[in-house]
PDB file of C-alpha atoms in Angstrom:
ATOM      1  CA  UNK A   1      35.718 -44.723 -30.154  1.00 86.00           C
ATOM      2  CA  UNK A   2      38.415 -42.517 -32.301  1.00 90.00           C
ATOM      3  CA  UNK A   3      36.036 -43.022 -35.355  1.00 92.00           C
ATOM      4  CA  UNK A   4      32.739 -41.618 -33.350  1.00 92.00           C
ATOM      5  CA  UNK A   5      35.030 -38.667 -31.816  1.00 93.00           C
ATOM      6  CA  UNK A   6      36.489 -37.733 -35.243  1.00 95.00           C
ATOM      7  CA  UNK A   7      33.155 -37.543 -36.740  1.00 96.00           C
ATOM      8  CA  UNK A   8      31.661 -35.543 -33.862  1.00 96.00           C
ATOM      9  CA  UNK A   9      34.292 -33.205 -33.826  1.00 96.00           C
ATOM     10  CA  UNK A  10      34.432 -32.511 -37.477  1.00 97.00           C
ATOM     11  CA  UNK A  11      30.414 -31.908 -37.194  1.00 97.00           C
ATOM     12  CA  UNK A  12      31.432 -29.460 -34.228  1.00 97.00           C
ATOM     13  CA  UNK A  13      34.271 -27.625 -35.896  1.00 97.00           C
ATOM     14  CA  UNK A  14      31.716 -27.098 -39.015  1.00 97.00           C
ATOM     15  CA  UNK A  15      29.585 -25.306 -36.808  1.00 96.00           C
ATOM     16  CA  UNK A  16      26.885 -27.960 -35.773  1.00 97.00           C
ATOM     17  CA  UNK A  17      24.631 -26.612 -32.717  1.00 97.00           C
ATOM     18  CA  UNK A  18      22.651 -29.766 -31.857  1.00 98.00           C
ATOM     19  CA  UNK A  19      23.695 -33.121 -31.668  1.00 97.00           C
ATOM     20  CA  UNK A  20      21.926 -36.308 -30.466  1.00 98.00           C
ATOM     21  CA  UNK A  21      24.242 -39.220 -30.081  1.00 97.00           C
ATOM     22  CA  UNK A  22      23.312 -42.652 -29.300  1.00 96.00           C
ATOM     23  CA  UNK A  23      25.054 -44.888 -27.291  1.00 96.00           C
ATOM     24  CA  UNK A  24      25.262 -48.961 -28.162  1.00 95.00           C
ATOM     25  CA  UNK A  25      22.011 -51.088 -27.090  1.00 95.00           C
ATOM     26  CA  UNK A  26      23.171 -54.094 -25.146  1.00 96.00           C
ATOM     27  CA  UNK A  27      24.219 -56.143 -27.992  1.00 95.00           C
ATOM     28  CA  UNK A  28      24.776 -59.142 -25.825  1.00 96.00           C
ATOM     29  CA  UNK A  29      20.896 -59.374 -26.124  1.00 95.00           C
ATOM     30  CA  UNK A  30      20.442 -59.631 -29.888  1.00 91.00           C
ATOM     31  CA  UNK A  31      19.860 -62.784 -31.057  1.00 90.00           C
ATOM     32  CA  UNK A  32      23.024 -63.247 -33.325  1.00 90.00           C
ATOM     33  CA  UNK A  33      25.099 -62.807 -30.419  1.00 93.00           C
ATOM     34  CA  UNK A  34      22.945 -65.233 -28.124  1.00 93.00           C
ATOM     35  CA  UNK A  35      23.121 -67.804 -30.864  1.00 93.00           C
ATOM     36  CA  UNK A  36      27.034 -67.314 -31.189  1.00 94.00           C
ATOM     37  CA  UNK A  37      28.139 -67.197 -27.386  1.00 96.00           C
ATOM     38  CA  UNK A  38      28.558 -70.086 -25.054  1.00 97.00           C
ATOM     39  CA  UNK A  39      25.551 -70.563 -22.646  1.00 95.00           C
ATOM     40  CA  UNK A  40      27.587 -69.891 -19.597  1.00 98.00           C
ATOM     41  CA  UNK A  41      28.088 -66.088 -20.774  1.00 98.00           C
ATOM     42  CA  UNK A  42      25.264 -64.742 -19.325  1.00 98.00           C
ATOM     43  CA  UNK A  43      24.244 -61.569 -17.451  1.00 97.00           C
ATOM     44  CA  UNK A  44      20.934 -60.830 -15.241  1.00 95.00           C
ATOM     45  CA  UNK A  45      18.847 -60.617 -18.096  1.00 95.00           C
ATOM     46  CA  UNK A  46      19.830 -63.758 -20.002  1.00 95.00           C
ATOM     47  CA  UNK A  47      21.791 -61.994 -22.462  1.00 97.00           C
ATOM     48  CA  UNK A  48      25.534 -62.344 -23.391  1.00 98.00           C
ATOM     49  CA  UNK A  49      27.748 -60.722 -20.610  1.00 98.00           C
ATOM     50  CA  UNK A  50      30.890 -60.376 -22.239  1.00 98.00           C
ATOM     51  CA  UNK A  51      29.106 -58.322 -25.235  1.00 98.00           C
ATOM     52  CA  UNK A  52      27.195 -56.261 -22.899  1.00 98.00           C
ATOM     53  CA  UNK A  53      30.035 -55.233 -20.781  1.00 98.00           C
ATOM     54  CA  UNK A  54      31.820 -54.222 -24.122  1.00 97.00           C
ATOM     55  CA  UNK A  55      28.531 -52.123 -24.963  1.00 97.00           C
ATOM     56  CA  UNK A  56      28.629 -50.500 -21.838  1.00 97.00           C
ATOM     57  CA  UNK A  57      32.272 -49.555 -21.503  1.00 97.00           C
ATOM     58  CA  UNK A  58      31.908 -48.299 -24.859  1.00 96.00           C
ATOM     59  CA  UNK A  59      28.861 -45.968 -23.608  1.00 97.00           C
ATOM     60  CA  UNK A  60      30.976 -44.954 -20.647  1.00 98.00           C
ATOM     61  CA  UNK A  61      33.815 -43.765 -22.842  1.00 97.00           C
ATOM     62  CA  UNK A  62      31.510 -42.133 -25.214  1.00 97.00           C
ATOM     63  CA  UNK A  63      29.876 -40.264 -22.379  1.00 98.00           C
ATOM     64  CA  UNK A  64      33.157 -39.120 -21.134  1.00 97.00           C
ATOM     65  CA  UNK A  65      34.009 -37.864 -24.447  1.00 97.00           C
ATOM     66  CA  UNK A  66      30.760 -36.027 -24.748  1.00 98.00           C
ATOM     67  CA  UNK A  67      31.403 -34.404 -21.929  1.00 98.00           C
ATOM     68  CA  UNK A  68      34.680 -33.251 -23.109  1.00 97.00           C
ATOM     69  CA  UNK A  69      33.077 -31.944 -26.433  1.00 98.00           C
ATOM     70  CA  UNK A  70      30.411 -29.963 -24.056  1.00 98.00           C
ATOM     71  CA  UNK A  71      33.225 -27.963 -22.485  1.00 98.00           C
ATOM     72  CA  UNK A  72      35.181 -27.557 -25.549  1.00 97.00           C
ATOM     73  CA  UNK A  73      31.989 -26.376 -27.351  1.00 97.00           C
ATOM     74  CA  UNK A  74      29.979 -24.621 -25.078  1.00 97.00           C
ATOM     75  CA  UNK A  75      27.579 -23.125 -27.571  1.00 96.00           C
ATOM     76  CA  UNK A  76      26.448 -26.549 -29.005  1.00 98.00           C
ATOM     77  CA  UNK A  77      23.624 -28.785 -27.282  1.00 98.00           C
ATOM     78  CA  UNK A  78      24.973 -32.122 -27.011  1.00 98.00           C
ATOM     79  CA  UNK A  79      22.507 -34.982 -26.051  1.00 98.00           C
ATOM     80  CA  UNK A  80      23.387 -38.566 -25.174  1.00 98.00           C
ATOM     81  CA  UNK A  81      20.770 -41.090 -26.077  1.00 98.00           C
ATOM     82  CA  UNK A  82      20.953 -43.908 -23.846  1.00 98.00           C
ATOM     83  CA  UNK A  83      19.687 -46.972 -25.985  1.00 96.00           C
ATOM     84  CA  UNK A  84      21.781 -49.304 -23.408  1.00 97.00           C
ATOM     85  CA  UNK A  85      19.445 -48.426 -20.380  1.00 97.00           C
ATOM     86  CA  UNK A  86      16.385 -48.109 -22.395  1.00 96.00           C
ATOM     87  CA  UNK A  87      16.553 -51.424 -23.654  1.00 95.00           C
ATOM     88  CA  UNK A  88      17.469 -52.765 -20.411  1.00 96.00           C
ATOM     89  CA  UNK A  89      14.114 -51.220 -18.838  1.00 96.00           C
ATOM     90  CA  UNK A  90      12.172 -53.048 -21.696  1.00 96.00           C
ATOM     91  CA  UNK A  91      13.853 -56.252 -21.340  1.00 95.00           C
ATOM     92  CA  UNK A  92      13.196 -56.015 -17.371  1.00 95.00           C
ATOM     93  CA  UNK A  93       9.530 -55.805 -17.887  1.00 95.00           C
ATOM     94  CA  UNK A  94       8.628 -56.891 -21.414  1.00 95.00           C
ATOM     95  CA  UNK A  95       4.964 -57.354 -21.068  1.00 95.00           C
ATOM     96  CA  UNK A  96       4.570 -53.724 -19.884  1.00 96.00           C
ATOM     97  CA  UNK A  97       5.714 -52.584 -23.439  1.00 95.00           C
ATOM     98  CA  UNK A  98       3.686 -55.489 -25.507  1.00 94.00           C
ATOM     99  CA  UNK A  99       6.468 -58.009 -25.967  1.00 94.00           C
ATOM    100  CA  UNK A 100       6.219 -61.672 -25.272  1.00 91.00           C
ATOM    101  CA  UNK A 101       9.649 -62.845 -26.904  1.00 88.00           C
ATOM    102  CA  UNK A 102      12.747 -61.735 -25.830  1.00 91.00           C
ATOM    103  CA  UNK A 103      15.390 -63.339 -27.824  1.00 91.00           C
ATOM    104  CA  UNK A 104      13.861 -65.288 -30.512  1.00 91.00           C
ATOM    105  CA  UNK A 105      13.607 -63.638 -33.899  1.00 91.00           C
ATOM    106  CA  UNK A 106      10.414 -62.960 -35.765  1.00 91.00           C
ATOM    107  CA  UNK A 107      11.701 -64.065 -39.245  1.00 90.00           C
ATOM    108  CA  UNK A 108      14.013 -67.037 -39.147  1.00 88.00           C
ATOM    109  CA  UNK A 109      14.938 -70.641 -39.753  1.00 87.00           C
ATOM    110  CA  UNK A 110      12.485 -72.298 -37.096  1.00 85.00           C
ATOM    111  CA  UNK A 111      15.468 -73.670 -35.401  1.00 87.00           C
ATOM    112  CA  UNK A 112      15.313 -73.833 -31.435  1.00 90.00           C
ATOM    113  CA  UNK A 113      16.036 -71.938 -29.315  1.00 91.00           C
ATOM    114  CA  UNK A 114      16.028 -68.637 -31.111  1.00 92.00           C
ATOM    115  CA  UNK A 115      14.341 -69.254 -34.553  1.00 90.00           C
ATOM    116  CA  UNK A 116      17.530 -68.730 -36.028  1.00 88.00           C
ATOM    117  CA  UNK A 117      20.766 -70.345 -37.829  1.00 87.00           C
ATOM    118  CA  UNK A 118      23.351 -68.195 -39.602  1.00 85.00           C
ATOM    119  CA  UNK A 119      22.456 -69.666 -42.974  1.00 84.00           C
ATOM    120  CA  UNK A 120      18.641 -69.499 -43.150  1.00 84.00           C
ATOM    121  CA  UNK A 121      18.271 -65.894 -42.286  1.00 84.00           C
ATOM    122  CA  UNK A 122      15.188 -63.496 -42.893  1.00 85.00           C
ATOM    123  CA  UNK A 123      15.037 -63.295 -46.789  1.00 84.00           C
ATOM    124  CA  UNK A 124      16.161 -66.930 -47.422  1.00 86.00           C
ATOM    125  CA  UNK A 125      13.705 -69.313 -49.268  1.00 87.00           C
ATOM    126  CA  UNK A 126      13.172 -71.434 -45.902  1.00 85.00           C
ATOM    127  CA  UNK A 127      12.895 -68.710 -43.379  1.00 88.00           C
ATOM    128  CA  UNK A 128       9.493 -68.203 -41.872  1.00 87.00           C
ATOM    129  CA  UNK A 129       7.863 -64.695 -40.363  1.00 90.00           C
ATOM    130  CA  UNK A 130       5.814 -65.027 -37.179  1.00 89.00           C
ATOM    131  CA  UNK A 131       2.343 -63.929 -36.979  1.00 91.00           C
ATOM    132  CA  UNK A 132       2.485 -61.479 -34.414  1.00 91.00           C
ATOM    133  CA  UNK A 133       5.690 -59.269 -34.952  1.00 90.00           C
ATOM    134  CA  UNK A 134       4.849 -56.540 -32.643  1.00 91.00           C
ATOM    135  CA  UNK A 135       5.419 -59.065 -29.723  1.00 93.00           C
ATOM    136  CA  UNK A 136       8.932 -59.607 -30.656  1.00 91.00           C
ATOM    137  CA  UNK A 137      11.725 -57.430 -29.741  1.00 90.00           C
ATOM    138  CA  UNK A 138      14.430 -58.921 -32.371  1.00 87.00           C
ATOM    139  CA  UNK A 139      12.842 -59.207 -35.970  1.00 81.00           C
ATOM    140  CA  UNK A 140      15.796 -61.007 -37.534  1.00 74.00           C
ATOM    141  CA  UNK A 141      19.074 -61.034 -39.429  1.00 63.00           C
ATOM    142  CA  UNK A 142      18.324 -59.871 -43.084  1.00 55.00           C
ATOM    143  CA  UNK A 143      20.309 -61.840 -45.525  1.00 46.00           C
ATOM    144  CA  UNK A 144      19.791 -59.130 -48.079  1.00 43.00           C
ATOM    145  CA  UNK A 145      21.150 -56.319 -45.968  1.00 44.00           C
ATOM    146  CA  UNK A 146      23.382 -58.460 -43.515  1.00 46.00           C
ATOM    147  CA  UNK A 147      22.011 -56.288 -40.693  1.00 47.00           C
ATOM    148  CA  UNK A 148      20.027 -56.647 -37.623  1.00 49.00           C
ATOM    149  CA  UNK A 149      16.335 -55.230 -38.371  1.00 49.00           C
TER     150      UNK A 149
END
């Protein structure tokens, strides 16, 4: 939180007038998190509860800090992008948004239940890619970038 606050304060002090600050998505819904967490750590969506609780707490603190910045810099427009609740909305009704698979990755190892293993990620020789990527919320863990795409 201090890193984000410091960066935002620096931008505002340098005269930034418009900021859009995104909150964390529910990181407990990411396939890597699902793969690593115990099965008994799940929330109402089937995601990792402990990770989602951390993301939600971060977002609450971030929103409080943004409110402080709004008071401190009244001429700036500071918008909060609520990725957490947007993602939850999609997860609660995936077919409405064209998704069929909530937790598996489109590009991965073929290992159930998530088409994912840590050592056979997207971009490795044994990884396969699904035929309908637009139906997957999670694409995969990209080995060349070491990030989720």
